CSV table of C-alpha atoms in Angstrom, one decimal:
chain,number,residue,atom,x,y,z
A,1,UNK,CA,-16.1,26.5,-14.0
A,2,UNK,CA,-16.1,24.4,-17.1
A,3,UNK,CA,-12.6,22.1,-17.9
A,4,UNK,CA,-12.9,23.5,-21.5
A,5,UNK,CA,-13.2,27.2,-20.5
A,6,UNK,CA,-10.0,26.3,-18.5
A,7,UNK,CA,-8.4,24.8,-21.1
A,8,UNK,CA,-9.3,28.2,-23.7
A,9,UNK,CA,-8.2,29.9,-20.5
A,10,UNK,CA,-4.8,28.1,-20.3
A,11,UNK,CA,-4.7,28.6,-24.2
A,12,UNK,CA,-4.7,32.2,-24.1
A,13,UNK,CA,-2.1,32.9,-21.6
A,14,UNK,CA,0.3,30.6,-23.0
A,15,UNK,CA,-0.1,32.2,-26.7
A,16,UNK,CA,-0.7,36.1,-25.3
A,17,UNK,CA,-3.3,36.2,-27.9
A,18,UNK,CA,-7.4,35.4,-28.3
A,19,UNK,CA,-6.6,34.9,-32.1
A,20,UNK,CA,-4.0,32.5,-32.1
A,21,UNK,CA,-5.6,30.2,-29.0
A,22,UNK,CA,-8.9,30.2,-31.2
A,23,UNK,CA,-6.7,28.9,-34.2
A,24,UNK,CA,-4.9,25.7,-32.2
A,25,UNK,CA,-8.1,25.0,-30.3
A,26,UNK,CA,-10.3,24.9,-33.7
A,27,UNK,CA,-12.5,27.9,-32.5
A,28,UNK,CA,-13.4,31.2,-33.8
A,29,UNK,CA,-12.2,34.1,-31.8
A,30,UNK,CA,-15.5,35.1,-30.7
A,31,UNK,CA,-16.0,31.1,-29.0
A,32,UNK,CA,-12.7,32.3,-27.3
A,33,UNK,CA,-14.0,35.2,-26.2
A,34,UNK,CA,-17.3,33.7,-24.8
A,35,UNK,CA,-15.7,31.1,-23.0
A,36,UNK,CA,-13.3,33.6,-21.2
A,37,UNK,CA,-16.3,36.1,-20.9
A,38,UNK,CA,-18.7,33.2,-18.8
A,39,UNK,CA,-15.4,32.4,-17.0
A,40,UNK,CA,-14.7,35.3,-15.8
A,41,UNK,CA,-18.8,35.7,-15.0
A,42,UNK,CA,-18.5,32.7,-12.8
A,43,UNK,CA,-15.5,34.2,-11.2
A,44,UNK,CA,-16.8,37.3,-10.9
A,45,UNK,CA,-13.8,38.7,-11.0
A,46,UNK,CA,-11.7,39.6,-14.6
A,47,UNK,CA,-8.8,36.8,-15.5
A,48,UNK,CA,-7.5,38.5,-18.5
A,49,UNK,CA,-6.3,41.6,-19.7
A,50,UNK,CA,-7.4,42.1,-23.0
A,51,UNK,CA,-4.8,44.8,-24.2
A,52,UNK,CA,-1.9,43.2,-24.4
A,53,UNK,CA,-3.2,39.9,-23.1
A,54,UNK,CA,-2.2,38.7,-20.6
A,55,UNK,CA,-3.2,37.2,-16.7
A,56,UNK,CA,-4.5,39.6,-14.6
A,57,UNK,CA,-3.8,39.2,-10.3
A,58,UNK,CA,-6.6,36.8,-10.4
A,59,UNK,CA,-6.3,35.1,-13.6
A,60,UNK,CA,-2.0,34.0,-12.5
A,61,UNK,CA,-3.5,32.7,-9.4
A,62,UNK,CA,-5.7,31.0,-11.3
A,63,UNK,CA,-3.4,29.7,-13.5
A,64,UNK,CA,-1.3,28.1,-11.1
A,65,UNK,CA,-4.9,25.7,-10.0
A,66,UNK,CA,-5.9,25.3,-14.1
A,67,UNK,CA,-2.7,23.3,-15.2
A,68,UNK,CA,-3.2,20.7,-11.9
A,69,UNK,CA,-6.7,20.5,-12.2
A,70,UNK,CA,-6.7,20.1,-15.9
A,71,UNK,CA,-4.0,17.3,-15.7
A,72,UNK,CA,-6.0,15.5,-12.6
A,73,UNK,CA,-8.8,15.6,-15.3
A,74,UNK,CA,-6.9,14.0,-18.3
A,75,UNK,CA,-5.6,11.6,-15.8
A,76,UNK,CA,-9.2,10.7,-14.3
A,77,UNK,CA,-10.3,10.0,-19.0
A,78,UNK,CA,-7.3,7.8,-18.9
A,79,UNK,CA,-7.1,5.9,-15.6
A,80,UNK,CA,-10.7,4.7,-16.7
A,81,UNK,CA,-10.3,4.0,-20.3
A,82,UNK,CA,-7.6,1.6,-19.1
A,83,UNK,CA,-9.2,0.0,-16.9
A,84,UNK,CA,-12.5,-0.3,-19.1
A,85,UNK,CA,-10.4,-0.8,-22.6
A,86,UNK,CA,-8.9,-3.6,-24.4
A,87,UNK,CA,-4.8,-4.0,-24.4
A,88,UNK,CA,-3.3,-1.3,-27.3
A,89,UNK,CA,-1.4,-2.7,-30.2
A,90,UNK,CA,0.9,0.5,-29.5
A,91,UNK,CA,3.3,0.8,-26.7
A,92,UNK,CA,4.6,4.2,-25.8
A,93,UNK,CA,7.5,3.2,-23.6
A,94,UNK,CA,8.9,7.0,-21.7
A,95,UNK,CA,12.5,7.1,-20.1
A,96,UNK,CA,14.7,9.7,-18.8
A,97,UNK,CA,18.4,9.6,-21.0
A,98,UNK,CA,20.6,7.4,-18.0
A,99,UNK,CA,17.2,5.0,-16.9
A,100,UNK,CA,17.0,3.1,-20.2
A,101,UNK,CA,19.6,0.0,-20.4
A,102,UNK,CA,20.3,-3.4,-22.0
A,103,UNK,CA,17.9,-5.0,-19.7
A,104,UNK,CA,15.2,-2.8,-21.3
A,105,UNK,CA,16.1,-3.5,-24.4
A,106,UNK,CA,16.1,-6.8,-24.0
A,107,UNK,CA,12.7,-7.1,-22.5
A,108,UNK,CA,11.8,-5.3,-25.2
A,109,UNK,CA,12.4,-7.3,-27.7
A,110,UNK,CA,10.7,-10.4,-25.8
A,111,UNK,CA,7.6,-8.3,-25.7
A,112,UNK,CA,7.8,-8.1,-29.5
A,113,UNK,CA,8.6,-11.8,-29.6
A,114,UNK,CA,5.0,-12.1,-27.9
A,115,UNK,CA,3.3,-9.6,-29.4
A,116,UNK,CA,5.0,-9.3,-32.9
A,117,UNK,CA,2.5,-6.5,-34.2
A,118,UNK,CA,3.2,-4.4,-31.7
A,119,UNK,CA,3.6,-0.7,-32.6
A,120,UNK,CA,6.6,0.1,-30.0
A,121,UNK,CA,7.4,4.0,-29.6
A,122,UNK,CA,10.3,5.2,-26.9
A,123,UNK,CA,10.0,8.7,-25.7
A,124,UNK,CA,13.4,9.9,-23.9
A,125,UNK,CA,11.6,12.9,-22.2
A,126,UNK,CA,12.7,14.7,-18.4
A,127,UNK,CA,12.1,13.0,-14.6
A,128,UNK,CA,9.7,15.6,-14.0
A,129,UNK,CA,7.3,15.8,-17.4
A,130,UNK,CA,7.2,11.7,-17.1
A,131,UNK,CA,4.6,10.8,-14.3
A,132,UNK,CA,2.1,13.1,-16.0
A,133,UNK,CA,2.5,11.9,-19.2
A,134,UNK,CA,1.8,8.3,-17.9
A,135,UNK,CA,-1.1,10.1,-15.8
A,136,UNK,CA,-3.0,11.6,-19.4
A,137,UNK,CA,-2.4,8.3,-21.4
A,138,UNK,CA,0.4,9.6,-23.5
A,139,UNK,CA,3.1,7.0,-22.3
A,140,UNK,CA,1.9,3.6,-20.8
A,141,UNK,CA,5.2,2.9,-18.8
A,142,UNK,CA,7.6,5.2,-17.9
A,143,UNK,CA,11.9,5.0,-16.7
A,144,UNK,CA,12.5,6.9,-14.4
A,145,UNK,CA,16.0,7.4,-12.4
A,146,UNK,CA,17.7,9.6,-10.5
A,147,UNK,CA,20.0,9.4,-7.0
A,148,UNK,CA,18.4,7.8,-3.8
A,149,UNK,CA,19.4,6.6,-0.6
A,150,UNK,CA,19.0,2.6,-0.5
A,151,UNK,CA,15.9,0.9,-1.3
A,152,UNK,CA,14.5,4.5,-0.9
A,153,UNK,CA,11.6,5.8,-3.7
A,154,UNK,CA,12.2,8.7,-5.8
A,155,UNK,CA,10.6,11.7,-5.4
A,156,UNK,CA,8.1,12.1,-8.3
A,157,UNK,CA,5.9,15.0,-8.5
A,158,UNK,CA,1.9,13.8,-7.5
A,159,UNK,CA,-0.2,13.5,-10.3
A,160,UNK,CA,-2.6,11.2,-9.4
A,161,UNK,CA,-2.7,7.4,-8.7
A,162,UNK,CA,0.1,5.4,-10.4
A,163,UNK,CA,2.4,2.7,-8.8
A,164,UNK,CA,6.1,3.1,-8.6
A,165,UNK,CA,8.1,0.0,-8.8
A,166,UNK,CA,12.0,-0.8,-8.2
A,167,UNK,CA,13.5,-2.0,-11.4
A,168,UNK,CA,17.5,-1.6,-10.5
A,169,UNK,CA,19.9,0.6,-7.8
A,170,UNK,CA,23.7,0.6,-9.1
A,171,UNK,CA,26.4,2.8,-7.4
A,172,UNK,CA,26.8,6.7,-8.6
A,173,UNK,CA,30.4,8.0,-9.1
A,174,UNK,CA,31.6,11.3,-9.1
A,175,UNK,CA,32.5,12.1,-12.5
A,176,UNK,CA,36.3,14.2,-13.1
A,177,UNK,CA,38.8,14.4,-15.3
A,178,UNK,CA,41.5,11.6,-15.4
A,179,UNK,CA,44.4,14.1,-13.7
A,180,UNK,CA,42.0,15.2,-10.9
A,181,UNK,CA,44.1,15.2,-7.8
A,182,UNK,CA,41.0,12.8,-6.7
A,183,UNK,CA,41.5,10.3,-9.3
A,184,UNK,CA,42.4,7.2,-8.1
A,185,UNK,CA,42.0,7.6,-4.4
A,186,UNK,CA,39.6,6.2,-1.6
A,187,UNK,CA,36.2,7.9,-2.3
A,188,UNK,CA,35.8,11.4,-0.8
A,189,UNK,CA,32.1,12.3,0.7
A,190,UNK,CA,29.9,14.1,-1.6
A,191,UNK,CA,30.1,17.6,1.1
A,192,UNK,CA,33.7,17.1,1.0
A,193,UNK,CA,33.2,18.3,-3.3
A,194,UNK,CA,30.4,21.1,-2.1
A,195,UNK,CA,33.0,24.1,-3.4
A,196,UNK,CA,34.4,22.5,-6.2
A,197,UNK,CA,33.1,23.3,-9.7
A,198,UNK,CA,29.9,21.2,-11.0
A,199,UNK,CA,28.1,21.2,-14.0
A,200,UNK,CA,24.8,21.9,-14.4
A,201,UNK,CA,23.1,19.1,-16.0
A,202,UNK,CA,19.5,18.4,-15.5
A,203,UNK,CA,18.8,16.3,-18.0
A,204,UNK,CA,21.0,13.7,-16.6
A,205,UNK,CA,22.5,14.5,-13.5
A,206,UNK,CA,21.4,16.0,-10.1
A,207,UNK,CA,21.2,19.4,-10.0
A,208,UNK,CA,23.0,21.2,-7.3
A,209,UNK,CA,19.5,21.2,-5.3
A,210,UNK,CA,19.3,17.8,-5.1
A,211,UNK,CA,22.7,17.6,-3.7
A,212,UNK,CA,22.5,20.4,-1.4
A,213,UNK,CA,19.2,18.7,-0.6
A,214,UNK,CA,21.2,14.9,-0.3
A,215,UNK,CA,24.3,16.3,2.3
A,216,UNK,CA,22.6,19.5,3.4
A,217,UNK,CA,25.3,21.3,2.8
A,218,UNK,CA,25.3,24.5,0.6
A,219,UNK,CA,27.8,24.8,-2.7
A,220,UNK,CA,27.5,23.0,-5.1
A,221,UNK,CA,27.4,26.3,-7.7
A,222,UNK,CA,27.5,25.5,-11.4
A,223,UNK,CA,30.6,26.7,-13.8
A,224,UNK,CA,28.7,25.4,-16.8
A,225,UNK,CA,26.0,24.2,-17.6
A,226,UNK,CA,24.7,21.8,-20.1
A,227,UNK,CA,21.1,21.3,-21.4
A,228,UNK,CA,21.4,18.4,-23.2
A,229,UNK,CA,20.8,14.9,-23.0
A,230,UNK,CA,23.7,13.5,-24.3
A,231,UNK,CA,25.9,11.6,-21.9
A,232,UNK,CA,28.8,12.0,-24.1
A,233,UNK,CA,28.6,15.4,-24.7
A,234,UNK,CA,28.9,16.0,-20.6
A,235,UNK,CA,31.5,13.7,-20.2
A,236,UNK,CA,33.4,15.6,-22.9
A,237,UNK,CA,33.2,18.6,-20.7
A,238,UNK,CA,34.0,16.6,-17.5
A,239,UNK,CA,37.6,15.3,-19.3
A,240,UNK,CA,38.5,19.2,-19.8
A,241,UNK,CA,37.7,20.1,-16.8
A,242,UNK,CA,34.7,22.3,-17.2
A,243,UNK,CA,33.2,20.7,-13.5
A,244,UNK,CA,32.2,17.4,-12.0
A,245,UNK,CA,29.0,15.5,-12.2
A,246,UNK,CA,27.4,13.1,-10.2
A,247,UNK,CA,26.6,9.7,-12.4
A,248,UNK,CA,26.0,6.0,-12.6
A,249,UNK,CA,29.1,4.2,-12.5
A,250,UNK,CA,28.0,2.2,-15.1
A,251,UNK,CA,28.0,5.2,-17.3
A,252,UNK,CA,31.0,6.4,-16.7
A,253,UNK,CA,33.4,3.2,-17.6
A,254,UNK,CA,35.6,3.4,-20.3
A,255,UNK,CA,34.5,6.9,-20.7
A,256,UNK,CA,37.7,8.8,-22.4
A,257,UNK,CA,40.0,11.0,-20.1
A,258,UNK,CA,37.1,10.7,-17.2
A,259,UNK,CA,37.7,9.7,-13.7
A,260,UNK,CA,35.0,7.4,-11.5
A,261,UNK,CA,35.2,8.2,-7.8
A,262,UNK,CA,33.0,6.3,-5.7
A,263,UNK,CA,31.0,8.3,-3.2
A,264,UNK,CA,31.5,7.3,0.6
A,265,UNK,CA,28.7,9.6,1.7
A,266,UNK,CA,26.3,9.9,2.4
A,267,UNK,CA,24.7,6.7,1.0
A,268,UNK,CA,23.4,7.0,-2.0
A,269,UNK,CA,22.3,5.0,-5.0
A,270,UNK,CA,21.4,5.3,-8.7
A,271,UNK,CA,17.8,4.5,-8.9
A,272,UNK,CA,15.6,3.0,-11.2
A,273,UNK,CA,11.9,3.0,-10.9
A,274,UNK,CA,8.8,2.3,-13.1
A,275,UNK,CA,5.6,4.0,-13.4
A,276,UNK,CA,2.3,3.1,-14.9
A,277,UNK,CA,-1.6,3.6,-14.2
A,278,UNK,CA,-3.6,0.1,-14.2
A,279,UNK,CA,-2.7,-2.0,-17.0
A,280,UNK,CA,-4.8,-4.4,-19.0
A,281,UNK,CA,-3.2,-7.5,-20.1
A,282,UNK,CA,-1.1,-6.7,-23.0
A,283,UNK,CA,2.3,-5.6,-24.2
A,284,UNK,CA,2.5,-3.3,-21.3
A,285,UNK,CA,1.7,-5.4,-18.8
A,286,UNK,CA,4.5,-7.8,-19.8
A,287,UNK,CA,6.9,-5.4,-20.1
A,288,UNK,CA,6.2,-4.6,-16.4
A,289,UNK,CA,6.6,-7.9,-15.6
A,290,UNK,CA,9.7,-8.5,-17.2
A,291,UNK,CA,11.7,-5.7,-16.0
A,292,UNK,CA,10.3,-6.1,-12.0
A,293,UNK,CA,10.3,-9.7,-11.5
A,294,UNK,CA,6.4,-10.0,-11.8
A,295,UNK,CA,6.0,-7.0,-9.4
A,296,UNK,CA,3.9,-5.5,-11.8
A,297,UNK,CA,1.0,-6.8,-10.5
A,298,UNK,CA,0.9,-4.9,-7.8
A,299,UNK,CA,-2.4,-2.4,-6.8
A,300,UNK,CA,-2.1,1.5,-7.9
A,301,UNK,CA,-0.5,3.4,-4.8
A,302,UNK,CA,-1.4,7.6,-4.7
A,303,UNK,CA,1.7,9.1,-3.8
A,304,UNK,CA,0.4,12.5,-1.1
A,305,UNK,CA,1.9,15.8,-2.2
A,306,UNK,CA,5.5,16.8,-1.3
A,307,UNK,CA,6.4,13.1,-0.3
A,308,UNK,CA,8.4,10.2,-1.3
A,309,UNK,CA,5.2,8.0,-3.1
A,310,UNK,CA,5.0,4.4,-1.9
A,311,UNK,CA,6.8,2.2,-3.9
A,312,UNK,CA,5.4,-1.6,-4.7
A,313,UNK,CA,8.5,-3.6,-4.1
């Protein structure tokens, strides 16, 4: 089974067609077809449907192993080339929307001090998609946040090995609107809030999973949702009363008919966490440094599937 058959594989599924997987891969149809054809000989079984196209029994369960191995592969090229290469004039910085601050803009800027030629990109992409992106090569350092218990890792999908590293835990809030009968009183606990109504914001607050997940209690049902990435576009729902959200405090001060509540329980945090494979001395080295206190120089850690990875602190 040959990566590039997988990947023509992987092409043609995703695109329902033989034609238009030849086109983005640079291939004539008939490449396509060969590479699915001794595929599908090593197999020994068929993969694809030819009319409509499309995964056959074998060829789903198949896909589910292509997109892991296929990223384990990329991630293998670029673990290597960094540890074999030269320090990039380019730094490809990824952060989820709430994980980038001041502080990272300030470090930042003393990376450019030191390296003034730098060709700095930022990349505000999801908590899931980040660690693979740092695993292929496409980002070199990545933000990542989201609610923990104290001094606790996130729980980032395994991707291969990359090391985790604490940059900053600030308290979460519940997020309501200013006349909330809540507003203004002690803290409630977070089960307490399980049948009120939440929004559904993935991009930058926990889902109701993660919160069923955090009191183990169930509720937590959206009224809305919002698939954006725009704090103040949730908030503006929060003031009118569209749900409640569970956010950095930070974020939520001075925020226009909003409400902060402090949770009580259980005990949980708003996280921030690096992530980077092996880094040659360069611009992303220092910027590890800067934002973790020198931890950056801490060995690569493999964090085992379905687990909290280890965490260099």
């Amino acid at each position: 089974m040959e990566p590039q058959q997988l990947r023509t594989f992987v092409a043609v599924v995703r695109l329902g067609s033989f034609s238009e997987a030849a086109r983005e891969l640079g291939y004539t149809q008939s490449a396509v077809s060969q590479q699915i054809a001794a595929l599908e000989a090593d197999l020994g079984t068929a993969v694809l449907y030819r009319r409509p196209v499309g995964p056959t029994e074998a060829g789903a369960r198949l896909l589910e192993h292509a997109s892991a191995l296929l990223l384990r592969i990329d991630a293998a090229r670029a673990d290597i080339a960094r540890l074999a290469g030269a320090a990039s004039a380019r730094l490809t910085v990824g952060a989820t929307p709430l994980a980038f601050g001041v502080e990272v803009g300030r470090a930042l800027a003393e990376v450019r001090r030191v390296y003034p030629v730098v060709d700095l990109t930022v990349r505000v992409l999801a908590q899931d998609a980040l660690p693979a992106e740092v695993a292929a090569g496409a980002v070199d350092v990545a933000l990542v946040d989201g609610p923990a218990a104290p001094s606790d890792p996130l729980p980032l999908p395994d991707v291969g090995p990359l090391t985790t590293l604490a940059v900053a835990e600030q308290p979460l809030a519940v997020a309501l609107p200013a006349g909330h009968p809540l507003a203004g009183r002690p803290g409630p606990a977070l089960a307490d809030l399980s049948a009120a109504h939440w929004l559904d914001a993935p991009g930058l607050a926990p889902t109701g999973a993660r919160l069923r997940a955090a009191t183990a209690v169930d509720g937590y049902r959206p009224a809305a949702r919002y698939l954006g990435t725009d704090l103040r576009g949730l908030l503006a729902l929060v003031a009118a009363g569209h749900g409640l959200a569970l956010l950095p405090a930070a974020a939520l001060a001075g925020a226009p008919g909003v409400a902060a509540v402090p949770v009580r329980a259980p005990r949980l945090v708003h996280r921030v966490e690096l992530v980077h494979g092996a880094l040659p001395e360069g611009p992303a080295a220092l910027l590890a440094r800067l934002l973790t206190g020198g931890a950056g120089e801490a060995q690569p850690t493999m964090r085992a599937p379905g687990q909290h990875g280890p965490s260099t602190r």
